[in-house]
Coordinates of C-alpha atoms and ligand atoms in Angstrom, one line a residue:
M1 CA 16.0 13.9 -0.1
I2 CA 14.1 11.9 2.4
C3 CA 15.4 8.7 0.8
R4 CA 18.9 9.5 1.9
L5 CA 17.9 10.6 5.4
L6 CA 16.0 7.4 6.0
K7 CA 19.1 5.3 5.1
N8 CA 20.8 6.5 8.2
V9 CA 18.3 5.2 10.7
A10 CA 18.8 1.7 12.0
G11 CA 18.3 -0.9 14.7
Y12 CA 14.6 -0.6 15.6
R13 CA 12.1 -3.4 15.5
L14 CA 8.4 -3.1 14.8
S15 CA 6.4 -3.7 17.8
G16 CA 3.2 -5.0 16.3
Y17 CA 1.3 -7.4 18.4
R18 CA 0.7 -11.1 17.7
A19 CA -2.8 -12.3 18.3
F20 CA -5.1 -15.0 17.0
T21 CA -4.4 -16.5 13.6
S22 CA -7.2 -16.3 11.1
A23 CA -8.2 -19.8 10.1
S24 CA -8.9 -18.8 6.5
V25 CA -5.5 -17.1 6.1
S26 CA -3.8 -20.2 7.4
A27 CA -5.8 -22.0 4.8
I28 CA -4.3 -19.8 2.1
A29 CA -0.8 -20.6 3.2
S30 CA -1.4 -24.4 3.6
A31 CA -3.7 -25.0 0.7
A32 CA -1.4 -23.3 -1.7
M33 CA 1.7 -24.5 0.1
K34 CA 3.5 -21.2 -0.7
K35 CA 3.3 -18.4 1.9
P36 CA 2.1 -15.1 0.3
Q37 CA 5.2 -12.9 -0.4
V38 CA 4.3 -9.3 0.0
V39 CA 5.7 -6.0 -1.0
F40 CA 4.0 -3.0 0.6
V41 CA 3.9 0.0 -1.7
L42 CA 3.7 3.3 0.1
G43 CA 4.1 7.0 -0.8
G44 CA 2.0 10.2 -0.8
P45 CA -1.3 10.5 -2.7
G46 CA -0.4 10.9 -6.3
A47 CA 3.2 9.7 -5.8
G48 CA 2.7 7.2 -8.7
K49 CA 2.1 4.0 -6.7
G50 CA -0.7 2.7 -9.0
T51 CA 1.2 3.7 -12.2
Q52 CA 4.4 1.9 -11.1
C53 CA 2.5 -1.2 -9.8
A54 CA 0.9 -1.5 -13.3
K55 CA 4.4 -1.5 -14.9
I56 CA 5.7 -4.0 -12.3
V57 CA 2.8 -6.4 -13.1
E58 CA 3.6 -6.1 -16.8
N59 CA 7.2 -7.0 -16.2
Y60 CA 7.4 -9.2 -13.1
N61 CA 5.3 -12.0 -11.6
Y62 CA 3.3 -9.9 -9.1
T63 CA -0.4 -9.3 -8.5
H64 CA -1.3 -5.8 -7.7
L65 CA -3.8 -5.2 -4.8
S66 CA -4.6 -1.5 -4.1
A67 CA -6.3 -1.0 -0.8
G68 CA -7.8 2.2 -2.1
D69 CA -9.3 0.4 -5.2
L70 CA -10.7 -2.4 -3.0
L71 CA -12.3 0.2 -0.7
R72 CA -13.8 2.0 -3.7
A73 CA -15.2 -1.2 -5.0
E74 CA -16.7 -2.0 -1.6
R75 CA -18.1 1.5 -1.4
A76 CA -19.9 0.8 -4.8
R77 CA -21.1 -2.7 -4.0
E78 CA -24.8 -3.0 -3.7
G79 CA -25.8 -4.1 -0.2
S80 CA -22.4 -3.2 1.4
Q81 CA -22.7 -2.5 5.1
S82 CA -19.6 -0.3 5.0
G83 CA -20.3 1.7 1.8
L84 CA -21.4 4.9 3.5
L85 CA -18.6 4.9 6.1
I86 CA -16.0 4.2 3.4
A87 CA -17.4 7.1 1.2
N88 CA -17.1 9.5 4.1
F89 CA -13.6 8.4 5.1
I90 CA -12.3 8.7 1.6
K91 CA -13.7 12.2 1.0
E92 CA -12.3 13.3 4.3
G93 CA -8.9 11.8 3.5
K94 CA -9.1 9.6 6.6
I95 CA -8.0 6.0 7.0
V96 CA -10.8 3.5 7.1
P97 CA -10.8 1.1 10.2
V98 CA -8.6 -1.8 9.4
E99 CA -11.2 -4.5 10.1
I100 CA -12.8 -3.5 6.8
T101 CA -9.6 -3.1 4.8
I102 CA -7.9 -6.3 6.0
D103 CA -11.0 -8.3 5.2
L104 CA -11.0 -7.0 1.7
L105 CA -7.2 -7.6 1.2
K106 CA -7.4 -11.1 2.8
R107 CA -10.3 -12.1 0.6
A108 CA -8.6 -10.8 -2.5
M109 CA -5.4 -12.8 -1.7
E110 CA -7.4 -15.9 -1.0
E111 CA -9.3 -15.7 -4.2
I112 CA -6.2 -15.2 -6.3
M113 CA -4.3 -18.0 -4.7
K114 CA -7.2 -20.3 -4.9
K115 CA -7.4 -19.8 -8.6
D116 CA -3.7 -20.1 -9.2
E117 CA -1.3 -21.3 -6.5
Q118 CA 1.7 -19.8 -8.4
K119 CA 0.2 -16.3 -7.8
Y120 CA 1.6 -15.8 -4.3
R121 CA 3.6 -12.6 -4.9
F122 CA 1.6 -9.5 -4.1
L123 CA 2.1 -5.8 -4.3
I124 CA -0.1 -4.3 -1.6
D125 CA -0.5 -0.7 -2.6
G126 CA -1.5 2.0 -0.1
F127 CA -1.3 -0.2 3.0
P128 CA -0.4 -0.1 5.9
R129 CA -1.2 3.6 6.1
N130 CA -1.4 4.1 9.8
E131 CA -0.8 2.3 13.1
D132 CA -4.3 0.8 13.1
N133 CA -3.6 -0.7 9.6
L134 CA -0.3 -2.1 10.8
Q135 CA -1.8 -3.6 14.0
G136 CA -4.6 -5.2 11.9
W137 CA -2.1 -6.7 9.5
N138 CA -0.1 -8.2 12.4
K139 CA -3.2 -9.6 14.0
V140 CA -4.5 -11.3 10.9
M141 CA -1.5 -11.9 8.7
D142 CA 1.5 -12.3 10.9
G143 CA 3.0 -15.7 10.3
N144 CA 0.7 -16.2 7.3
A145 CA 2.4 -13.9 4.9
H146 CA 5.9 -12.6 4.6
V147 CA 6.5 -8.9 4.1
N148 CA 9.7 -8.8 2.0
F149 CA 10.1 -5.1 1.9
V150 CA 8.4 -1.7 1.5
L151 CA 8.7 0.1 -1.8
F152 CA 8.5 3.7 -1.0
F153 CA 7.8 6.3 -3.6
D154 CA 9.2 9.5 -2.2
C155 CA 7.7 12.7 -3.7
A156 CA 7.4 16.3 -2.6
D157 CA 3.9 17.2 -1.3
Q158 CA 3.3 19.8 -3.9
V159 CA 4.2 17.4 -6.8
C160 CA 1.7 14.9 -5.2
I161 CA -1.0 17.5 -5.0
D162 CA -0.4 18.7 -8.6
R163 CA -0.6 15.2 -9.9
C164 CA -3.8 14.4 -8.1
L165 CA -5.4 17.6 -9.3
E166 CA -4.4 16.7 -12.9
R167 CA -5.8 13.2 -12.3
G168 CA -9.0 14.7 -10.9
K169 CA -9.8 16.2 -14.3
S170 CA -10.8 12.7 -15.5
S171 CA -10.7 10.3 -12.5
G172 CA -14.1 11.0 -11.1
R173 CA -12.6 10.5 -7.7
S174 CA -14.4 12.2 -4.8
D175 CA -11.0 13.0 -3.2
D176 CA -9.0 14.4 -6.1
N177 CA -9.9 18.0 -5.2
R178 CA -8.0 20.7 -3.2
E179 CA -10.1 20.3 0.0
S180 CA -9.7 16.5 0.2
L181 CA -6.1 16.7 -0.9
E182 CA -5.1 19.0 2.0
K183 CA -6.5 16.4 4.4
R184 CA -4.9 13.5 2.5
I185 CA -1.5 15.1 2.7
Q186 CA -2.0 15.7 6.4
T187 CA -3.0 12.1 7.0
Y188 CA 0.0 11.0 5.0
L189 CA 2.4 13.1 7.0
R190 CA 0.9 12.4 10.4
S191 CA -0.1 8.8 10.0
T192 CA 1.7 7.1 7.1
R193 CA 5.2 8.6 7.4
P194 CA 5.7 7.2 10.9
I195 CA 4.9 3.7 9.5
I196 CA 7.5 4.1 6.8
D197 CA 9.9 5.3 9.4
L198 CA 9.2 2.1 11.5
Y199 CA 9.9 -0.1 8.5
Q200 CA 13.0 1.9 7.7
K201 CA 14.4 1.2 11.2
Q202 CA 14.0 -2.5 10.4
G203 CA 16.0 -2.0 7.2
K204 CA 13.0 -2.9 5.1
V205 CA 12.4 0.3 3.0
R206 CA 13.5 0.5 -0.6
C207 CA 13.2 4.2 -1.5
V208 CA 12.7 5.6 -5.0
D209 CA 12.7 9.3 -6.0
A210 CA 9.2 9.4 -7.4
S211 CA 9.5 13.0 -8.7
K212 CA 11.2 11.8 -11.9
S213 CA 9.4 10.8 -15.1
V214 CA 7.4 7.5 -15.1
D215 CA 10.1 5.7 -17.1
E216 CA 12.9 7.0 -14.9
V217 CA 11.1 6.0 -11.8
F218 CA 10.5 2.6 -13.3
A219 CA 14.2 2.1 -14.1
D220 CA 14.9 2.6 -10.4
V221 CA 12.1 0.2 -9.5
R222 CA 13.6 -2.4 -11.8
G223 CA 17.0 -1.9 -10.1
I224 CA 15.4 -2.7 -6.8
L225 CA 13.3 -5.7 -7.9
D226 CA 16.1 -7.3 -9.9
K227 CA 18.3 -7.1 -6.8
E228 CA 15.6 -8.4 -4.4
G229 CA 14.7 -11.4 -6.7
Ligands
LIG301 P1 -1.0 7.0 -6.6 O1 -1.5 5.6 -6.9 O2 0.3 7.0 -5.8 O3 -2.0 7.9 -5.9 P2 -1.0 7.3 -9.5 O4 -0.2 6.2 -10.0 O5 -2.5 7.2 -9.6 O6 -0.6 7.7 -8.0 O7 -0.6 8.7 -10.2 C1 -1.2 9.9 -9.9 C2 -1.3 10.8 -11.2 O8 0.0 11.2 -11.6 C3 -1.8 10.0 -12.4 O9 -2.6 10.9 -13.2 C4 -0.6 9.5 -13.1 O10 -0.8 9.4 -14.5 C5 0.4 10.6 -12.8 N1 1.8 10.1 -12.6 C6 2.2 9.0 -12.1 N2 3.5 8.9 -12.1 C7 4.0 10.1 -12.6 C8 5.3 10.6 -12.9 N3 6.4 9.9 -12.6 N4 5.4 11.8 -13.5 C9 4.3 12.5 -13.8 N5 3.0 12.1 -13.6 C10 2.9 10.8 -13.0
LIG302 O1 -4.4 4.8 -2.2 P1 -5.6 5.6 -2.6 O2 -5.2 7.0 -3.0 O3 -6.4 5.0 -3.7 O4 -6.5 5.8 -1.3 C1 -7.7 6.6 -1.4 C2 -8.3 6.7 0.0 O5 -8.7 5.4 0.4 C3 -7.4 7.1 1.1 O6 -7.2 8.6 1.2 C4 -8.2 6.7 2.3 O7 -9.3 7.5 2.6 C5 -8.7 5.3 1.8 N1 -7.7 4.2 2.2 C6 -7.8 3.8 3.5 N2 -7.0 2.8 4.0 C7 -6.0 2.4 3.2 C8 -5.9 2.8 1.9 C9 -6.8 3.8 1.4 O8 -8.7 4.2 4.3 N3 -5.1 1.4 3.7
LIG303 MG1 -3.4 4.7 -6.3

């Protein structure tokens, strides 16, 4: 089980670069006085990230932001300059340039915290999915949000594929089909796993066996969240 293997790696620090600080993100932190507390939620396509995030929101004081959902909404937004690009990247299972995704995430966090300053705990689902995502986060959010840990839903590729194909019967998603899924799995293995490994080396990964039933997985998630506070 990858969860167990990952536990043995230690002592490495992420080497993201620090650059300019976005004024608007600083504004989030200062206006609300609480720095956003973030849990990154990662795992293969269909591992159950969205399902578990919904259960976490029901039971804990977190707001769920799915990068994929935000990108799909932007794809559908009338007048969007990025809509076509996003549509193409999603179908091809590729990761959209971070400038687009970080802007959507940042705006969503700002809006939520502006409405209610107590809502400063975020589950950021499906991000950072590659080195570009990570660099973009560090550039815009480093110092302005605190990443508490990474919740990693560990699931065999075939289980992920089967779940997405099943979801595809009703999801209407352009990427829940065999052709896109093969590409999504490759992207996950080549681009996302190395990011999970980097966080693991920082001791920041909390790994859950996502192949179990929804309730069993959630019992393990509870164990982690109750311990993390
Ligand atoms: P992700 O957000 O990681 O892509 P979802 O939460 O959308 O995954 O789940 C993918 C599909 O698998 C959905 O149809 C969901 O109902 C189903 N699913 C989620 N978790 C489980 C589980 N533990 N066991 C079986 N099916 C699951
Ligand atoms: O997480 P989800 O399965 O909803 O993501 C669907 C697609 O959205 C990904 O396969 C990818 O094309 C795009 N995406 C992205 N960057 C992210 C998250 C999702 O490009 N950080
Ligand atoms: Mg999802």
